[in-house]
Amino acid sequence: MSTPRIVIIGAGIVGTNLADELVARGWDNITVLDQGPLNMPGGSTSHAPGLVFQTNPSKTMTRFADYTVSKLKDLQKDGTSCFNQVGGLEVATTETRWADLHRRLGYATSWGLEGRLLDSAECKALYPLLNEELVLGGLHVPTDGLALAARAVQLLIQRTTEAGVTYRGSTEVVDIEQSGGRVTGVRTTDDVVPADIVVSCAGFWGPKIGRMVGMDVPLLPLAHQYVKTTPVPDLEGRNEQPNGAGLPILRFQDQDLYYREHGDRYGIGSYAHRPMPVDPNDLGEYAADEISERHMPSRLEFTPEDFAPSWEASQQLLPGLRDTEIEDGFNGIFSFTPDGGPLMGESSEVDGFYIAEAVWVTHSAGVAKAMAELITTGRSETDLGECDVNRFEEIQLSPSYVSETSQQNFVEIYDVLHPLQPRLSPRDLRVTPFHARQKALGAYFLESGGWERPYWFESNARLLKDLPTDWRPPARDAWSQMFHSPIAAVEAWKTRTAVAMYDMTPLKRLEVSGPGALTLLQRLSTNNLDKKPGAVTYTLLLDGQGGIRSDITVARLGEHLFQVGANGNIDLAYLMREAKAQTDGAAPGGWVQVRDTTGGTCCIGLWGPLAREVVTAASDDDFSNDALRYFRAKKARIGGVPVTAMRLSYVGELGWEIYTSADNGQRLWDVLWEAGQAHGIIPAGRAAFSSLRLEKGYRSWGTDMTTEHNPYEAGLAFAVRPDKEFFVGKDALEGLTEETVDRRLRCLVINRTQSIVLGKEPVFHDGKPVGYVTSAAYGFTLGKPIAYSYLPSSVQLGDEVEIDFFGTRIPATVTADPLFDPEMTRLRG
């Protein structure tokens, strides 16, 4: 029986790898189209220098690179592989970079890569052409190397053609045919190629293909400089092949430069120049016989004035270059996105239309594998949350936003960036109704998803003098002190002892309504939602293999009306797609609508032991424990403002999430603020929130759990009802319990008070790396740093582990969680 008809647009390193991965999974009805000639299509692959540095702060991206290395090593012909594993060396010439290389080694260890830090003499021994006096040290990863991308494409075309894949070069795509909300074919200048699934791997032409189905593809083509030198005397005789290489690939990130050998010449890539946006419509058309290695759409004219400072810096790092000149150079087009990640997944509105764009050679085969898994099974073995094309908010899809942020990512590509590093621009894109009040109170804002989010308030600095001794946090090192304030301790203290107001507005809210609403949510979630109106339920959304695709809070506000607290736009796209299938009859259950209500509503988290005193002073409604129990919701009025109050708390204290429409938001803030003055109310931000939620052991999706984890590993068995007749992922959980899983998310209490880790650091047990930190914070209530990590089930409570922080091993103890109020008495009182 034939598999669905797939058309892949783009015969570069991603498209050909995807065809190969689909063939490997038994799919046999595949056509690949490219507007250029197949021997050299003329996209980014055709000029890519091929350096593969695998280490990345992202686990997902590192896994993609690791698979790319493995696959291209095995892709051979005539005894020659498509990957030259010469290793990779990143050198530091500043103390800031040297500290960052320690962090990068931590990432490598966390994600399972072998790496080693070298001092300057060891760098010189490994790479004799270096100026040893300039280098402080380096990071060596022996499995890095050079991908021969153009050769790999030709071998993949040959292999997949023999397996039945059809390739059509010099074929321009002019439209995507669709009917009933799904793709039916691809229209070219010559004909229509029928298709059940279309995958755009068109690179910097991706936005053009996306527009054919009405899809915004947030990608900006930018030019990036690459040169080749005249012969270098120091390289003479080292490489037998004209394009051969024996030295490690080299990064000089302090000057935004990288290097590789081309026989006795050097290839040098630079990000040190101004951003050079490119409009693909300005590239013109090339006939097949016009495209060559030096003449192709993605290769623009070299601008030597932009490279001049990089040439000088290169001669300082590699003195042998002083006897050479630049023989050839070009500005090659690459794709950048607002957050620097690739764009992967299915359109939220047109079924069967997928994209895999903004993918570099480094990650190409790994991305193709994940896409093939997604297409053939509905899920990837590697979590795709940070790559999902639906991750962006609508404001982030505007051309001006994509242009500005993508150019900034180009500028910062090799910069040392803190995990909390905020954008400087664009800012104030999305503000909550409380923004003016927060600014007046000295809020320090960071940005996420376009929202301005307070992290602490300078107005609370006056309370630092009143902070009890046992609440005073220790001094931090310079790195963990960045984008932090001791005021967070005050805000945590007042939340635990009095009352605080938190702005929860930026958290995604969805309205699910209609006669099929319950059916939809019951089918997709692990918990039982068939409860009376007023019930609030914490539940999980799983994929077909039992991986956690999200955790949500569902409030049943009416017989056919639910409010869903979600994690972001990916959840919205998923629920909308499933609702459409159900409404159209592809899944039983009846009509249902999913609507994003975030922008039209707002939310205050009012939490603390005195929260009931505050709300009682502001409302005539009954907020007693009997009238509104834990995980229940009801309509009420606070100071005349109509609200929906939900008895929830992600800081572990008595209180409510209080929702109202955006137009009533400022009034709600003012009413609660005034009522709270007699009770010591303060505003509080995300820094305190993050600490308090970890003390309570609350998980955060995307860090503490992803599709790579199941509920029993994540410690969320309480949110699963195995007795439900059906939910997505139920079969995959069969036989699993917290006792039978091989790993578990564990709480670690760090035994050095002043040691503040931030996340992604490797965790060691008996001297061996066994996991990595998912979330971490200083526990102000406990007076100790806290971290979470997935550890083998053999690691027991009470065992000692070590966390590597900048090369220093920090001792920690595996401890039962939650650390604060395990009996839940404060929440339920």
Coordinates of N, CA and C in Angstrom, one line a residue, residues 499-571:
V499 N 1.1 39.8 52.3 CA 0.4 39.6 51.1 C 1.1 40.4 50.0
A500 N 1.0 39.8 48.7 CA 1.6 40.5 47.6 C 0.8 40.3 46.4
M501 N 0.9 41.3 45.4 CA 0.2 41.3 44.2 C 1.2 40.9 43.0
Y502 N 0.8 39.9 42.2 CA 1.6 39.5 41.1 C 0.8 39.7 39.8
D503 N 1.5 40.2 38.8 CA 0.9 40.4 37.5 C 1.0 39.1 36.7
M504 N -0.1 38.3 36.6 CA -0.1 37.1 35.8 C -0.7 37.2 34.4
T505 N -0.9 38.4 34.0 CA -1.5 38.7 32.7 C -0.8 38.0 31.5
P506 N 0.5 38.0 31.4 CA 1.1 37.4 30.2 C 0.9 35.9 30.0
L507 N 0.5 35.2 31.0 CA 0.3 33.8 30.9 C -0.9 33.5 29.9
K508 N -0.7 32.7 28.9 CA -1.7 32.5 27.8 C -3.0 31.9 28.4
R509 N -4.1 32.6 28.0 CA -5.4 32.1 28.3 C -6.2 31.8 27.1
L510 N -6.9 30.7 27.1 CA -7.7 30.2 26.0 C -9.1 30.0 26.4
E511 N -10.1 30.3 25.6 CA -11.5 30.0 25.9 C -11.9 28.9 24.9
V512 N -12.3 27.8 25.5 CA -12.8 26.6 24.8 C -14.3 26.5 25.0
S513 N -15.1 26.6 23.9 CA -16.5 26.7 24.1 C -17.2 25.8 23.1
G514 N -18.5 25.6 23.3 CA -19.3 24.8 22.4 C -19.7 23.5 23.0
P515 N -20.7 22.8 22.4 CA -21.2 21.5 22.9 C -20.1 20.4 22.9
G516 N -19.1 20.6 22.1 CA -18.0 19.6 22.0 C -16.8 20.0 22.9
A517 N -16.9 21.0 23.7 CA -15.7 21.5 24.4 C -15.2 20.5 25.4
L518 N -16.1 19.9 26.2 CA -15.7 18.9 27.2 C -15.1 17.7 26.5
T519 N -15.7 17.2 25.4 CA -15.2 16.1 24.6 C -13.8 16.3 24.2
L520 N -13.5 17.5 23.6 CA -12.2 17.8 23.1 C -11.2 17.8 24.3
L521 N -11.5 18.5 25.3 CA -10.5 18.6 26.4 C -10.3 17.2 27.1
Q522 N -11.4 16.5 27.3 CA -11.3 15.1 27.9 C -10.4 14.2 27.0
R523 N -10.5 14.3 25.7 CA -9.8 13.5 24.8 C -8.3 13.8 24.8
L524 N -8.0 15.1 25.0 CA -6.6 15.5 24.8 C -5.8 15.5 26.2
S525 N -6.5 15.5 27.3 CA -5.8 15.7 28.6 C -5.9 14.4 29.5
T526 N -5.0 14.4 30.4 CA -4.8 13.2 31.2 C -5.8 13.1 32.4
N527 N -6.3 14.2 32.9 CA -7.1 14.2 34.1 C -8.5 14.2 33.8
N528 N -9.4 14.1 34.8 CA -10.8 14.1 34.5 C -11.4 15.5 34.6
L529 N -11.9 16.0 33.5 CA -12.5 17.3 33.5 C -14.0 17.4 33.5
D530 N -14.6 16.2 33.6 CA -16.1 16.1 33.6 C -16.6 16.4 35.1
K531 N -16.5 17.6 35.5 CA -16.9 18.1 36.8 C -17.9 19.2 36.7
K532 N -18.5 19.5 37.8 CA -19.5 20.6 37.8 C -18.8 22.0 37.5
P533 N -19.6 22.9 36.9 CA -19.1 24.2 36.7 C -18.5 24.8 38.0
G534 N -17.4 25.5 37.9 CA -16.7 26.0 39.1 C -15.5 25.2 39.5
A535 N -15.4 24.0 38.9 CA -14.2 23.2 39.2 C -13.0 23.6 38.4
V536 N -11.8 23.6 39.0 CA -10.6 23.9 38.3 C -9.7 22.6 38.4
T537 N -9.0 22.3 37.3 CA -8.3 21.0 37.3 C -6.9 21.2 36.6
Y538 N -5.9 20.7 37.3 CA -4.6 20.7 36.7 C -4.4 19.4 35.9
T539 N -4.0 19.5 34.6 CA -3.9 18.3 33.8 C -2.7 18.5 32.8
L540 N -2.5 17.4 32.1 CA -1.4 17.4 31.1 C -1.9 17.1 29.7
L541 N -1.2 17.6 28.8 CA -1.4 17.3 27.4 C -0.2 16.4 26.9
L542 N -0.5 15.2 26.5 CA 0.6 14.3 26.1 C 0.6 14.1 24.6
D543 N 1.7 13.7 24.0 CA 1.8 13.2 22.7 C 1.5 11.7 22.6
G544 N 1.5 11.1 21.5 CA 1.1 9.7 21.3 C 2.0 8.8 22.0
Q545 N 3.2 9.2 22.3 CA 4.2 8.3 23.0 C 4.2 8.6 24.5
G546 N 3.3 9.4 25.0 CA 3.3 9.7 26.5 C 4.2 10.8 26.9
G547 N 4.8 11.5 26.0 CA 5.6 12.7 26.3 C 4.8 13.9 26.6
I548 N 5.2 14.7 27.6 CA 4.4 15.9 28.0 C 4.6 17.0 27.0
R549 N 3.6 17.3 26.2 CA 3.6 18.4 25.3 C 3.2 19.7 26.0
S550 N 2.5 19.6 27.1 CA 2.2 20.8 27.9 C 1.5 20.4 29.2
D551 N 1.5 21.4 30.1 CA 0.6 21.2 31.3 C -0.3 22.4 31.3
I552 N -1.6 22.2 31.6 CA -2.5 23.3 31.6 C -3.4 23.2 32.8
T553 N -4.1 24.4 33.1 CA -5.1 24.4 34.1 C -6.4 24.8 33.5
V554 N -7.4 23.9 33.7 CA -8.7 24.1 33.1 C -9.8 24.4 34.1
A555 N -10.4 25.5 33.9 CA -11.5 25.9 34.7 C -12.8 25.8 34.0
R556 N -13.7 25.0 34.5 CA -15.0 24.9 33.9 C -15.9 26.0 34.4
L557 N -16.2 27.0 33.5 CA -17.0 28.1 33.9 C -18.5 28.0 33.6
G558 N -18.8 27.0 32.7 CA -20.2 26.8 32.4 C -20.3 25.4 31.8
E559 N -21.5 25.0 31.4 CA -21.7 23.7 30.9 C -20.9 23.4 29.7
H560 N -20.8 24.5 28.8 CA -20.0 24.3 27.5 C -18.9 25.4 27.4
L561 N -18.4 25.9 28.6 CA -17.5 27.0 28.5 C -16.3 26.7 29.5
F562 N -15.1 26.7 29.0 CA -13.9 26.4 29.8 C -12.9 27.5 29.5
Q563 N -12.1 27.8 30.6 CA -10.9 28.7 30.5 C -9.7 27.8 30.7
V564 N -8.8 27.9 29.7 CA -7.6 27.1 29.8 C -6.4 28.0 30.0
G565 N -5.6 27.7 31.1 CA -4.4 28.4 31.3 C -3.3 27.6 30.6
A566 N -2.7 28.1 29.5 CA -1.8 27.3 28.7 C -0.4 27.9 28.8
N567 N 0.5 27.3 28.1 CA 1.9 27.7 28.1 C 2.3 28.6 27.0
G568 N 1.5 28.7 26.0 CA 1.9 29.6 24.9 C 1.2 29.3 23.6
N569 N 1.7 29.8 22.5 CA 1.1 29.7 21.2 C 1.1 28.3 20.7
I570 N 2.0 27.5 21.1 CA 2.1 26.1 20.6 C 0.8 25.4 21.1
D571 N 0.4 25.6 22.3 CA -0.8 25.0 22.8 C -2.0 25.5 22.0

